[in-house]
mmCIF file with all atom_site columns, C-alpha atoms in Angstrom:
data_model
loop_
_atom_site.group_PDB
_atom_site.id
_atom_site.type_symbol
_atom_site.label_atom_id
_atom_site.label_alt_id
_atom_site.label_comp_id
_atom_site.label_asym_id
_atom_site.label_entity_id
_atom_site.label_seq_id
_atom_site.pdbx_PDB_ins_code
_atom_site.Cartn_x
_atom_site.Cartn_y
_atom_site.Cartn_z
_atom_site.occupancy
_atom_site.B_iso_or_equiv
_atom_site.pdbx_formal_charge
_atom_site.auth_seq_id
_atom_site.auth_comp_id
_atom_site.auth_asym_id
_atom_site.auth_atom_id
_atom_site.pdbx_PDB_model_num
ATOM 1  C CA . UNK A 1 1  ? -16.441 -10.934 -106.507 1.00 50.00 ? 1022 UNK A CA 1
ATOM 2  C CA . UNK A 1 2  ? -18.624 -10.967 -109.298 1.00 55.00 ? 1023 UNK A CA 1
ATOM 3  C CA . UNK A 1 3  ? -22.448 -9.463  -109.701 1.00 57.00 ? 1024 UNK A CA 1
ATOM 4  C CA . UNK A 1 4  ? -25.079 -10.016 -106.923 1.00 62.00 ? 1025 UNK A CA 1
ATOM 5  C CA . UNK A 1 5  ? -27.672 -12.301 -107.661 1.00 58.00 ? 1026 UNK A CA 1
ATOM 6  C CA . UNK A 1 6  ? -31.114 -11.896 -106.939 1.00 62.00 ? 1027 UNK A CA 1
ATOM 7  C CA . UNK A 1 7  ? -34.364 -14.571 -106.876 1.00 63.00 ? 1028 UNK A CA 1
ATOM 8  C CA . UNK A 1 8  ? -35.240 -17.945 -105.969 1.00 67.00 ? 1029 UNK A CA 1
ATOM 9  C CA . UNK A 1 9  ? -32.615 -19.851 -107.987 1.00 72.00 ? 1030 UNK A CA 1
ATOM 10 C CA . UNK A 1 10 ? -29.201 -18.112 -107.071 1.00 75.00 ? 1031 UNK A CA 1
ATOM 11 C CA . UNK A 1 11 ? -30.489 -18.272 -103.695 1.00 74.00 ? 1032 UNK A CA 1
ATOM 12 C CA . UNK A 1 12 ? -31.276 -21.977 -103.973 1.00 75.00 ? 1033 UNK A CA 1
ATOM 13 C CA . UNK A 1 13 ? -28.440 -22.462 -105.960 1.00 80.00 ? 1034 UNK A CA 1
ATOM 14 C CA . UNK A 1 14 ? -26.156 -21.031 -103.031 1.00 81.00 ? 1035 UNK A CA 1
ATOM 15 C CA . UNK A 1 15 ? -28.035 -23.362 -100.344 1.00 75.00 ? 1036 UNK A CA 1
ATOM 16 C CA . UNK A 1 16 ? -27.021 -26.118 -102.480 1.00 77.00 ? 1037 UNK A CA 1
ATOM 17 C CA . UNK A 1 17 ? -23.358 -25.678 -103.078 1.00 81.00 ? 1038 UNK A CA 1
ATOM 18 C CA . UNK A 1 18 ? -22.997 -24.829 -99.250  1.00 78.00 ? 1039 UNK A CA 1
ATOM 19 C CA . UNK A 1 19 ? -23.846 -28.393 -98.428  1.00 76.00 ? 1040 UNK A CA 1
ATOM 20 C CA . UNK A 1 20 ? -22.612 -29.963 -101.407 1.00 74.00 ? 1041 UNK A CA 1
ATOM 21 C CA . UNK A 1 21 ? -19.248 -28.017 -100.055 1.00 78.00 ? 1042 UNK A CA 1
ATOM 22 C CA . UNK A 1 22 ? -19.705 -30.030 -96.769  1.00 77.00 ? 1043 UNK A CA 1
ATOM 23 C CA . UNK A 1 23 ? -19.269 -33.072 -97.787  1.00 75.00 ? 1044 UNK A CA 1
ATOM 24 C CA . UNK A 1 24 ? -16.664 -35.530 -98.420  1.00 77.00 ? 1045 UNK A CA 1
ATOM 25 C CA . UNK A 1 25 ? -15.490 -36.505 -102.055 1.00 73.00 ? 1046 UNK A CA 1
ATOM 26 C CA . UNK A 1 26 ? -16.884 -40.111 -101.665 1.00 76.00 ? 1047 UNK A CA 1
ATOM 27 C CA . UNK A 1 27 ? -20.407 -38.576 -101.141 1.00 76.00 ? 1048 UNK A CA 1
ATOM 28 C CA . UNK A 1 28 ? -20.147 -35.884 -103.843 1.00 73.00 ? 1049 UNK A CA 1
ATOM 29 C CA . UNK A 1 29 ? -19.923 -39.073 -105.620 1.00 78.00 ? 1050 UNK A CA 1
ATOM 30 C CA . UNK A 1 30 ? -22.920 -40.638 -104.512 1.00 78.00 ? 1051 UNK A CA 1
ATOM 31 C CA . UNK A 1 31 ? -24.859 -37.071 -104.834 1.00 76.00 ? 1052 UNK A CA 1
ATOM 32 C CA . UNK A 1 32 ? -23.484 -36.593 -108.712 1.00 75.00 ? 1053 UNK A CA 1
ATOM 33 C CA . UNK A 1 33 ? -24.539 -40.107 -109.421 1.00 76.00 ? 1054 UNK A CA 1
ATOM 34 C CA . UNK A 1 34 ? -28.077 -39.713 -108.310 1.00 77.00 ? 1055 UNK A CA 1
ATOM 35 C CA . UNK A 1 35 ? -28.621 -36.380 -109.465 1.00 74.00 ? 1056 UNK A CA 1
ATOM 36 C CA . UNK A 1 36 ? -27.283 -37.464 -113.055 1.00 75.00 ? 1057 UNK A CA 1
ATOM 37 C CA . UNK A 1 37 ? -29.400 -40.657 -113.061 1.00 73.00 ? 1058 UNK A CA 1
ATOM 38 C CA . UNK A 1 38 ? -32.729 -38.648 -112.380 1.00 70.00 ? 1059 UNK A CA 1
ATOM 39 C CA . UNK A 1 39 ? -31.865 -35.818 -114.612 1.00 72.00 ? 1060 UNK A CA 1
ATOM 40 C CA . UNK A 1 40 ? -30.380 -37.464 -117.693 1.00 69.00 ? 1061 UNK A CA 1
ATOM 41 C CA . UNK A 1 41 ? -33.009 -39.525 -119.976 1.00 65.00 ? 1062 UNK A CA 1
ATOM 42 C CA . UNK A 1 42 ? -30.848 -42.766 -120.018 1.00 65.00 ? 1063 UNK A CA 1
ATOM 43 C CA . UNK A 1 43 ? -33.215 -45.354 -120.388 1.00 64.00 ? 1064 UNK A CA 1
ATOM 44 C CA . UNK A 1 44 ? -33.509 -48.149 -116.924 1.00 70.00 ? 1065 UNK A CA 1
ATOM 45 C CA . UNK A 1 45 ? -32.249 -51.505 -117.206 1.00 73.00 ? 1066 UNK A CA 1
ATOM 46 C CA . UNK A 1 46 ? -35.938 -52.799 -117.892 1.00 77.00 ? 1067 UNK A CA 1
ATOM 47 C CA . UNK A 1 47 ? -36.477 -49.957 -120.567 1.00 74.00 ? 1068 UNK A CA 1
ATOM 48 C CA . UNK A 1 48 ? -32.833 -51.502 -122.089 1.00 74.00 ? 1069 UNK A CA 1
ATOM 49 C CA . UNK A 1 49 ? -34.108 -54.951 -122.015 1.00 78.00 ? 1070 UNK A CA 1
ATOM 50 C CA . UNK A 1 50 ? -37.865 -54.072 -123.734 1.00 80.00 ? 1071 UNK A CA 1
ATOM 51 C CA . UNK A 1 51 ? -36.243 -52.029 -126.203 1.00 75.00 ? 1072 UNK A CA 1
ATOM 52 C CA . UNK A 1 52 ? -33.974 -55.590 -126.854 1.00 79.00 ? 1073 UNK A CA 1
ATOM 53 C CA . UNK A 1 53 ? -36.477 -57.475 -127.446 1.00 81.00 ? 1074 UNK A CA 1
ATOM 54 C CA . UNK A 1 54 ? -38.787 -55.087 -129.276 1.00 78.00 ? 1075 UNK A CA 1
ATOM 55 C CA . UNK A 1 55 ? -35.726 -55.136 -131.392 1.00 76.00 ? 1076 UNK A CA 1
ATOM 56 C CA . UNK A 1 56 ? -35.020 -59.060 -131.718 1.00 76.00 ? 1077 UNK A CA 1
ATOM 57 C CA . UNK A 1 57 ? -38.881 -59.429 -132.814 1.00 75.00 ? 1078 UNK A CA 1
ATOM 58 C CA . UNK A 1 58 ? -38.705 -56.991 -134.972 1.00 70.00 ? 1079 UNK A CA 1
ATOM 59 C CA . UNK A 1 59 ? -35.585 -58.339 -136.857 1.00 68.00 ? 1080 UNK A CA 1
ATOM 60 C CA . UNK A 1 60 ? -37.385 -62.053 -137.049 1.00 64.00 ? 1081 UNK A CA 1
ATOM 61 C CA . UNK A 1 61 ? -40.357 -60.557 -138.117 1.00 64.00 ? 1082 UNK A CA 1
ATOM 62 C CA . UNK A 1 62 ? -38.590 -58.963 -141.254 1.00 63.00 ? 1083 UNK A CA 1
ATOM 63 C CA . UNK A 1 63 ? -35.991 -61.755 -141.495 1.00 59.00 ? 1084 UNK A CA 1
ATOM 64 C CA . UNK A 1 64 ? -35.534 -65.303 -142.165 1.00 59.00 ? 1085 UNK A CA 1
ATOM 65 C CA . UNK A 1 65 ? -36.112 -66.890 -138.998 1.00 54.00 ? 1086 UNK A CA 1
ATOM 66 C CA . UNK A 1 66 ? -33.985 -70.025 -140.078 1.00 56.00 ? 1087 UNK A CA 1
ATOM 67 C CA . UNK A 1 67 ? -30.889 -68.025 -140.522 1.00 52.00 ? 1088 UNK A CA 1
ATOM 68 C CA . UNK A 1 68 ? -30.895 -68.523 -136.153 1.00 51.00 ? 1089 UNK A CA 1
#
């Protein structure tokens, strides 16, 4: 079945897949989820809402604020 693998990251990679294996769908979930949300560089809720309102100022600042 395939190549053998050698090193620290099949080997890891193997460990990880044997327990991800063992458990049930509804915590793959849960594991996917977290594992996405630390790896993935989607901004936090507070980074959303700074980046709003860095963005609201900014559009006063360069438009006329009695168009609101």
């Amino acid at each position: 079945m395939g190549h053998e693998m050698h090193g620290r990251t099949p080997f890891l990679q193997h460990y990880l897949m044997s327990i991800y294996r063992s458990l049930g769908w509804h915590n793959r979930v849960a594991v996917m989820h977290d594992l996405f949300r630390e790896l993935l560089p989607w901004p936090s809720q507070e980074a959303k809402h700074r980046l709003r309102d860095i963005l609201h100022r900014d559009f006063l600042d360069t438009h006329d604020a009695t168009l609101f």
